[in-house]
Short mmCIF file of C-alpha atoms (C1' of nucleotides) in Angstrom, two decimals:
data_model
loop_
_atom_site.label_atom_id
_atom_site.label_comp_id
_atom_site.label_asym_id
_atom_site.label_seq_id
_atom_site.Cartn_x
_atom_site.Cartn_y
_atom_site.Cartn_z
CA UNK A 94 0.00 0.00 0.00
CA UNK A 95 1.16 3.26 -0.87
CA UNK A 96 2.07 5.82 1.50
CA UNK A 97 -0.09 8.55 2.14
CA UNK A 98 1.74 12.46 0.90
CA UNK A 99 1.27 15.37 3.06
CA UNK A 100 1.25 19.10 1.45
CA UNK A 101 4.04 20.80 3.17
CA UNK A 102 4.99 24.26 2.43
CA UNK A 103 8.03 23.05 1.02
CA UNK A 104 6.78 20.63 -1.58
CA UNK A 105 4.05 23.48 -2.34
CA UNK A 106 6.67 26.47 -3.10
CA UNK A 107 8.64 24.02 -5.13
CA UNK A 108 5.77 23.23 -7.33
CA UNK A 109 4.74 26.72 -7.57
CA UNK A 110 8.32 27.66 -8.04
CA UNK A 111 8.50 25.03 -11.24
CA UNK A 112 5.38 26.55 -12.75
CA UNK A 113 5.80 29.70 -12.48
CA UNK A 114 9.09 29.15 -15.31
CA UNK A 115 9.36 28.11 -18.68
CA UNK A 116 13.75 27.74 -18.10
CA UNK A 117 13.09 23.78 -17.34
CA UNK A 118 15.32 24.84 -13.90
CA UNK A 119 18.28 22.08 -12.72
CA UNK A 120 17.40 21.36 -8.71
CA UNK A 121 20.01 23.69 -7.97
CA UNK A 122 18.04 26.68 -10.07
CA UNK A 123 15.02 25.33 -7.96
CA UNK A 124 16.84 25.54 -4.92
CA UNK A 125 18.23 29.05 -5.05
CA UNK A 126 14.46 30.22 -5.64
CA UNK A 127 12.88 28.32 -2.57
CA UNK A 128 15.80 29.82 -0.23
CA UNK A 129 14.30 33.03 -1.25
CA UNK A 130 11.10 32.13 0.62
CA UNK A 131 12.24 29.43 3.02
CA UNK A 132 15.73 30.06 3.84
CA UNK A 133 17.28 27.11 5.51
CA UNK A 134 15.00 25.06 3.05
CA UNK A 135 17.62 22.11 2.16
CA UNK A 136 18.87 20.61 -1.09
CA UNK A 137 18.01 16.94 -0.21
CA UNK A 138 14.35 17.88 0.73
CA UNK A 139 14.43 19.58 -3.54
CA UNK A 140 15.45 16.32 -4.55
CA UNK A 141 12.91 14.22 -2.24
CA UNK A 142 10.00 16.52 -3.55
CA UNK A 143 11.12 16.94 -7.20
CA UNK A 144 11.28 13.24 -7.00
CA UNK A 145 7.76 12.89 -5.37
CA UNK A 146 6.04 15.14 -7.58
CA UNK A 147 7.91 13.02 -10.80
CA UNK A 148 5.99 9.55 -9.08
CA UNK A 149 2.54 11.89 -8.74
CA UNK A 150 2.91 12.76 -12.34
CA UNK A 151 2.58 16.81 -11.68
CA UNK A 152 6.19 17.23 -12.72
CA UNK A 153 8.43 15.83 -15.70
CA UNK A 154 12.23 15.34 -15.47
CA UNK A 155 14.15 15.94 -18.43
CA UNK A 156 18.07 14.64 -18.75
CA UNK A 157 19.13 15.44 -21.90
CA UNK A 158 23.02 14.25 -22.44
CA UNK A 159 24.09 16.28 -19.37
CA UNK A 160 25.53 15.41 -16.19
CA UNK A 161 22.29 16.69 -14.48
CA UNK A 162 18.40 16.64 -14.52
CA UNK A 163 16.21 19.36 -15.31
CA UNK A 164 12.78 19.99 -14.41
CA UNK A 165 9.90 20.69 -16.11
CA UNK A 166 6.45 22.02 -14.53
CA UNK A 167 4.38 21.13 -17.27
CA UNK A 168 3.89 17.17 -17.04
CA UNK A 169 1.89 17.02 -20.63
CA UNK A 170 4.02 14.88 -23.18
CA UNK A 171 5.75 17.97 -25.70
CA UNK A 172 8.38 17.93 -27.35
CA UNK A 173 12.02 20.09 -26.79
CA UNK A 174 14.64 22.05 -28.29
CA UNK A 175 18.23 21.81 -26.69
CA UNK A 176 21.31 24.03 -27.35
CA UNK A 177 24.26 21.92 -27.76
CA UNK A 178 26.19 24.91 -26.53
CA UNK A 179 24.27 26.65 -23.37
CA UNK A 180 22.42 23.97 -22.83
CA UNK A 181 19.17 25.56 -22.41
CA UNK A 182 16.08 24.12 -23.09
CA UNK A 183 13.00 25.29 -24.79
CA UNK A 184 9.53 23.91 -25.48
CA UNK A 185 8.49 23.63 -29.42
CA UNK A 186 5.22 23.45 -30.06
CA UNK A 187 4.50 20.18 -32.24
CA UNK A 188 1.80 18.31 -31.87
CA UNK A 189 2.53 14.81 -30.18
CA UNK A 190 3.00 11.91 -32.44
CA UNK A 191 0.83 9.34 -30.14
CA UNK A 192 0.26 7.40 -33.43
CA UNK A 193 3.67 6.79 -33.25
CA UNK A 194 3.44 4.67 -30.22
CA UNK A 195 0.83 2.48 -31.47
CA UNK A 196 3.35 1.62 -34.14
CA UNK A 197 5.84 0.51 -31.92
CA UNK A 198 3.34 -1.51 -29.74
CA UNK A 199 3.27 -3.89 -33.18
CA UNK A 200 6.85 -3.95 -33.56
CA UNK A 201 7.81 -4.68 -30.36
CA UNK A 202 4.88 -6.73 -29.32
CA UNK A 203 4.38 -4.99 -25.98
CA UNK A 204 2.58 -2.16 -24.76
CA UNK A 205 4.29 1.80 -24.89
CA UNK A 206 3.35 4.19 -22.25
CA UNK A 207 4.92 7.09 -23.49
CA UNK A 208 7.41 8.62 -25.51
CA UNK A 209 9.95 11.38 -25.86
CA UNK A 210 12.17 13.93 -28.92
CA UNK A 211 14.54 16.27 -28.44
CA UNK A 212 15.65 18.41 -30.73
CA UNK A 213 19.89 19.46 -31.12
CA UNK A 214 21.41 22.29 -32.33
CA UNK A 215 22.17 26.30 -31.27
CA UNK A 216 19.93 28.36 -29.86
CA UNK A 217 19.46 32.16 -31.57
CA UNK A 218 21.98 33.50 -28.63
CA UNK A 219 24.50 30.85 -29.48
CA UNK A 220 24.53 30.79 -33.23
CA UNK A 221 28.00 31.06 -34.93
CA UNK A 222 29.96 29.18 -31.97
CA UNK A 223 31.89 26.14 -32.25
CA UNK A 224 30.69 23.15 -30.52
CA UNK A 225 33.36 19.77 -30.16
CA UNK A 226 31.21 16.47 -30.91
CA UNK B 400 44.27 22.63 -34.78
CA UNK B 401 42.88 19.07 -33.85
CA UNK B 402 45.55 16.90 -32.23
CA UNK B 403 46.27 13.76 -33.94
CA UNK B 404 44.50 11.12 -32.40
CA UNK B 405 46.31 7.22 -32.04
CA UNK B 406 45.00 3.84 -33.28
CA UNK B 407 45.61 2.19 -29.58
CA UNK B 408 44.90 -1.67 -28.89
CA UNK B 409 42.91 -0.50 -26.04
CA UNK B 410 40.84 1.75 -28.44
CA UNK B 411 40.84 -1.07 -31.19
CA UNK B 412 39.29 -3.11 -28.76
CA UNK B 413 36.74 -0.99 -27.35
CA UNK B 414 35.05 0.04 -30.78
CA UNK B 415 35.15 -3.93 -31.41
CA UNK B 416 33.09 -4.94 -28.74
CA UNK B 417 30.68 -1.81 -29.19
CA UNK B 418 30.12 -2.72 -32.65
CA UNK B 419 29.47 -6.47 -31.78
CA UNK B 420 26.46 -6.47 -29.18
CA UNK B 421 22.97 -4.83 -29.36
CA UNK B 422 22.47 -4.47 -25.75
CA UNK B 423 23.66 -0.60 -25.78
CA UNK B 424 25.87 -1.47 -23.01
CA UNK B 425 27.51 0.56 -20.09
CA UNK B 426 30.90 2.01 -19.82
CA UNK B 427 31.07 -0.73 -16.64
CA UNK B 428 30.12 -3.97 -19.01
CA UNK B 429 32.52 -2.63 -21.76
CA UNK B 430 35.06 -2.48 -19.52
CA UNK B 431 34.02 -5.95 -18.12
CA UNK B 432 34.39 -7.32 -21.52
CA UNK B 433 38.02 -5.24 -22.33
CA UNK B 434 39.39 -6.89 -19.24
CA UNK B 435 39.05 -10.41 -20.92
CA UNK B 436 41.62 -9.30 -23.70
CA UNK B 437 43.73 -6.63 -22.32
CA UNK B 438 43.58 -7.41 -18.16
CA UNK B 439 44.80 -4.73 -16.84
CA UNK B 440 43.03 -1.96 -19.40
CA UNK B 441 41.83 0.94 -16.65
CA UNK B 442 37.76 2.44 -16.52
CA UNK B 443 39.69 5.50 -16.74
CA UNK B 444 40.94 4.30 -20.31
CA UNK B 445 37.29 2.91 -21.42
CA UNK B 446 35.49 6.30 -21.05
CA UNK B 447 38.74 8.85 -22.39
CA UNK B 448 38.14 6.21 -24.97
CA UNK B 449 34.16 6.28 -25.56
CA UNK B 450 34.31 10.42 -25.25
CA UNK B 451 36.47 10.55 -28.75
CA UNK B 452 34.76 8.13 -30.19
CA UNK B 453 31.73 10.03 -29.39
CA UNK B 454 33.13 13.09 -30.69
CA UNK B 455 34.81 11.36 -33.82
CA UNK B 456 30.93 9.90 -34.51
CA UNK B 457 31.90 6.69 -34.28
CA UNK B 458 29.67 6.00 -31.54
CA UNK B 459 26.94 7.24 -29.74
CA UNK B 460 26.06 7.90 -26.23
CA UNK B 461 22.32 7.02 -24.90
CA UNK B 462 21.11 8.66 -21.52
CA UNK B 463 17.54 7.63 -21.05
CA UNK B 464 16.71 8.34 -17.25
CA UNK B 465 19.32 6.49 -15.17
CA UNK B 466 22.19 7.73 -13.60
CA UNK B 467 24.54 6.43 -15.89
CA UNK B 468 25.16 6.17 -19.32
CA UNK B 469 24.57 3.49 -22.28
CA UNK B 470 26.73 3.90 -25.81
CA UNK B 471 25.77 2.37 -28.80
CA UNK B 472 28.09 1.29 -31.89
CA UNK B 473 25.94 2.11 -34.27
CA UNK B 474 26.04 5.97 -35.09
CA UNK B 475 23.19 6.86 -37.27
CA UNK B 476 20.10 8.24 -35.42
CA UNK B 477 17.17 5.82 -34.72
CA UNK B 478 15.11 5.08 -32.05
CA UNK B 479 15.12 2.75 -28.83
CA UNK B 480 12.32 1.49 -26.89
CA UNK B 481 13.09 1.49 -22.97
CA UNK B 482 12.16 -0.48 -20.15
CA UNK B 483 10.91 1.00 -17.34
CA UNK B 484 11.84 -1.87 -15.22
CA UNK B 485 15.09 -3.73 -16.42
CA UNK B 486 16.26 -0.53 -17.95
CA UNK B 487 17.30 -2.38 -21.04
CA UNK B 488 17.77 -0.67 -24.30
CA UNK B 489 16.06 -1.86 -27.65
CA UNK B 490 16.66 -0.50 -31.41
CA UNK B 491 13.16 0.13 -32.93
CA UNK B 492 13.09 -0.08 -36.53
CA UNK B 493 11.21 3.25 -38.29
CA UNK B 494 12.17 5.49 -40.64
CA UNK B 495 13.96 8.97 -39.05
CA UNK B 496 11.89 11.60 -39.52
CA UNK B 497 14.08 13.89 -41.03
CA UNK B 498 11.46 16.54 -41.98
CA UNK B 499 10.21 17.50 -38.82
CA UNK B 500 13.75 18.83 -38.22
CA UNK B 501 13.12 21.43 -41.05
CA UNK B 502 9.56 22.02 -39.27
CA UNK B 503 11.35 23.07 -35.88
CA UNK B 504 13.68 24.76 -37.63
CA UNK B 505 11.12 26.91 -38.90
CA UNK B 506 9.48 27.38 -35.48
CA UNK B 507 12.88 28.01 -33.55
CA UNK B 508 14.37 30.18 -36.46
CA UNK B 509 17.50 28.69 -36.08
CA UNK B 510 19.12 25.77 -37.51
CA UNK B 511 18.66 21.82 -35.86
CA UNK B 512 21.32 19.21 -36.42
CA UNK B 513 19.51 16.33 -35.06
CA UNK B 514 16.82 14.53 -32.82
CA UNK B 515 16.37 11.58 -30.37
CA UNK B 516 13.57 10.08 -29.56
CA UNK B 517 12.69 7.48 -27.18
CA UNK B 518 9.62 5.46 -26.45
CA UNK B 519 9.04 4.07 -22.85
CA UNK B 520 7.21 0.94 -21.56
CA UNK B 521 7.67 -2.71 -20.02
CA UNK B 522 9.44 -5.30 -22.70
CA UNK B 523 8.18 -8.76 -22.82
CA UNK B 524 10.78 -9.68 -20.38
CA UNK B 525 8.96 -7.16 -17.64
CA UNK B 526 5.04 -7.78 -18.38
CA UNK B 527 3.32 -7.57 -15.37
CA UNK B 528 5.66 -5.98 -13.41
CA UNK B 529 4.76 -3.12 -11.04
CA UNK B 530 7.11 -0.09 -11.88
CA UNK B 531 6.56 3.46 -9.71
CA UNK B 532 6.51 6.80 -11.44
"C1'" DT C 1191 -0.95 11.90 18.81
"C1'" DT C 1192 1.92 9.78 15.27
"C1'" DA C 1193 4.10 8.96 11.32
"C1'" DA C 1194 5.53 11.39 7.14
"C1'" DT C 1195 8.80 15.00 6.15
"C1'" DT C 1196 12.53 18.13 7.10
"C1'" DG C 1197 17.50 19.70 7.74
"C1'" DC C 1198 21.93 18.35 8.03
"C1'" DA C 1199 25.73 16.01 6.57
"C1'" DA C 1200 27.82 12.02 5.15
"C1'" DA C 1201 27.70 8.57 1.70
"C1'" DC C 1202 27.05 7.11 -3.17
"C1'" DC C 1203 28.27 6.30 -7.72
"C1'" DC C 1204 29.36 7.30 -12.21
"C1'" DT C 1205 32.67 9.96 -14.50
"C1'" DT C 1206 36.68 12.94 -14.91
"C1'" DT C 1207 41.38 14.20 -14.16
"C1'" DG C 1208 46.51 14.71 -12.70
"C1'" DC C 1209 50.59 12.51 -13.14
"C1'" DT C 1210 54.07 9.17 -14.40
"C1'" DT C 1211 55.06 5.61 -17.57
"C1'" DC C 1212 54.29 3.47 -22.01
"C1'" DA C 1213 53.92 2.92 -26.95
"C1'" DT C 1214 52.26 4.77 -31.44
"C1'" DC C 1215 53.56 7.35 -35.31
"C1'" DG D 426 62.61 10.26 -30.49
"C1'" DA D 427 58.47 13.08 -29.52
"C1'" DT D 428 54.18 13.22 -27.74
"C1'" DG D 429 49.54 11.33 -27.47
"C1'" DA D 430 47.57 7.74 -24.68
"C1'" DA D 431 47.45 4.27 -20.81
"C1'" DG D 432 47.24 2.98 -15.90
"C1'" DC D 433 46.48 4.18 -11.41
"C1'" DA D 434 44.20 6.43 -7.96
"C1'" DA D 435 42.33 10.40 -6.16
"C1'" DA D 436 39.03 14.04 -6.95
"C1'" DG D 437 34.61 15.78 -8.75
"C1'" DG D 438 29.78 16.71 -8.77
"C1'" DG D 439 25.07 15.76 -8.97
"C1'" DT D 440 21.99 12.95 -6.27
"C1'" DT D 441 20.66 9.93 -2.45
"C1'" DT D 442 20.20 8.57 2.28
"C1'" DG D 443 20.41 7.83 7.61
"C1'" DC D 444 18.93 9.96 11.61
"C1'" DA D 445 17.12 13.05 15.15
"C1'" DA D 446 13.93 16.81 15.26
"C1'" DT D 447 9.64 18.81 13.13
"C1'" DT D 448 5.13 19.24 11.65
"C1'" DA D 449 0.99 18.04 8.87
"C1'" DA D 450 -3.10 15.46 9.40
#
DNA sequence: TTAATTGCAAACCCTTTGCTTCATC
DNA sequence: GATGAAGCAAAGGGTTTGCAATTAA
């Protein structure tokens, strides 16, 4: 049986905090923010809530070929635009290719429960740099 | 300027066991499998090694959701199915959709040089299974 | 009241890096 | 022979976790 999830003020200012942004914040970013309100707030109880709110499905966590997770407020399946140089992330507005799924439910002969795209390459800011890899 | 980059055994050997599995293994089991040839090859060795081969495009690095990372021999984009409870990595054979990278392009206004995309779920091996989040 | 959650700090774990020695070109 | 790469081991850095003290329900 599942535990039962209290409201605390923490895990409430760090949902509001992730959807009140469009940045897709790193824990860190999130962190900084919730010291603003609740100062001695710490960085394990960001982590236990970001990864609470993940399991409840209010939150999405996005790792896309860094060493760290970023965090997205909006849990509806879009799709996202990464530069390979900043490494900022930014929502494109496609619609979802769910028949897509279905597809691979007949290839691989089991059932898909979701799917994901990113999309590589340099943001406006960071056009004209040079990127290794 | 580029240095000049050396045909090692140890880097030989590492691009031959990449290119001979389908199981998008870890730096760990690569270096597992290195040790049976060369004994005392180092970790340290196995990812200097998977980094230029990753930045040659000889390989490619997947990082779907874990903590670590998977590389895969084969460089040209296509997509995987993952589990959500063994964590293992399938190829899925469908065409790339190469167009929709002109499409973002034209939403972003600036130029993409690639995509990923991923579709989650259980694989035969894991029906049944419960799996949180 | 009581058990889930916090704050703190130490532990984790995958990956990177500094340095000396080795071996490719 | 010169210098890029290996081996070793320690450091790095984001994330997780154990535990006593809080606090939501």
């Amino acid at each position: 049986m599942a535990k039962t999830t209290r409201m605390t003020r923490q895990k409430k200012l760090i949902l509001e905090i992730l959807r009140s942004t469009n940045i897709h914040p790193t824990a860190d970013w999130v962190y900084e923010q919730a010291r603003k309100v609740i100062p001695d707030i710490s960085l394990g109880t960001i982590y236990r809530n970001l990864g609470n709110l993940k399991a409840t499905g209010e939150i999405m966590e996005l790792n896309y070929g860094s060493t760290f997770s970023r965090y997205d407020g909006n849990p509806d399946n879009h799709y996202h635009f990464v530069c390979k140089n900043c490494g900022r992330v930014f929502d494109i507005d496609l619609p979802v290719l769910t028949n897509l799924e279905k597809e691979v439910e007949r290839r691989m002969g089991t059932q898909v429960t979701g799917h994901r795209m990113e999309f590589y390459g340099l943001c406006r800011g960071c056009q004209g740099v040079e990127v290794d890899s």
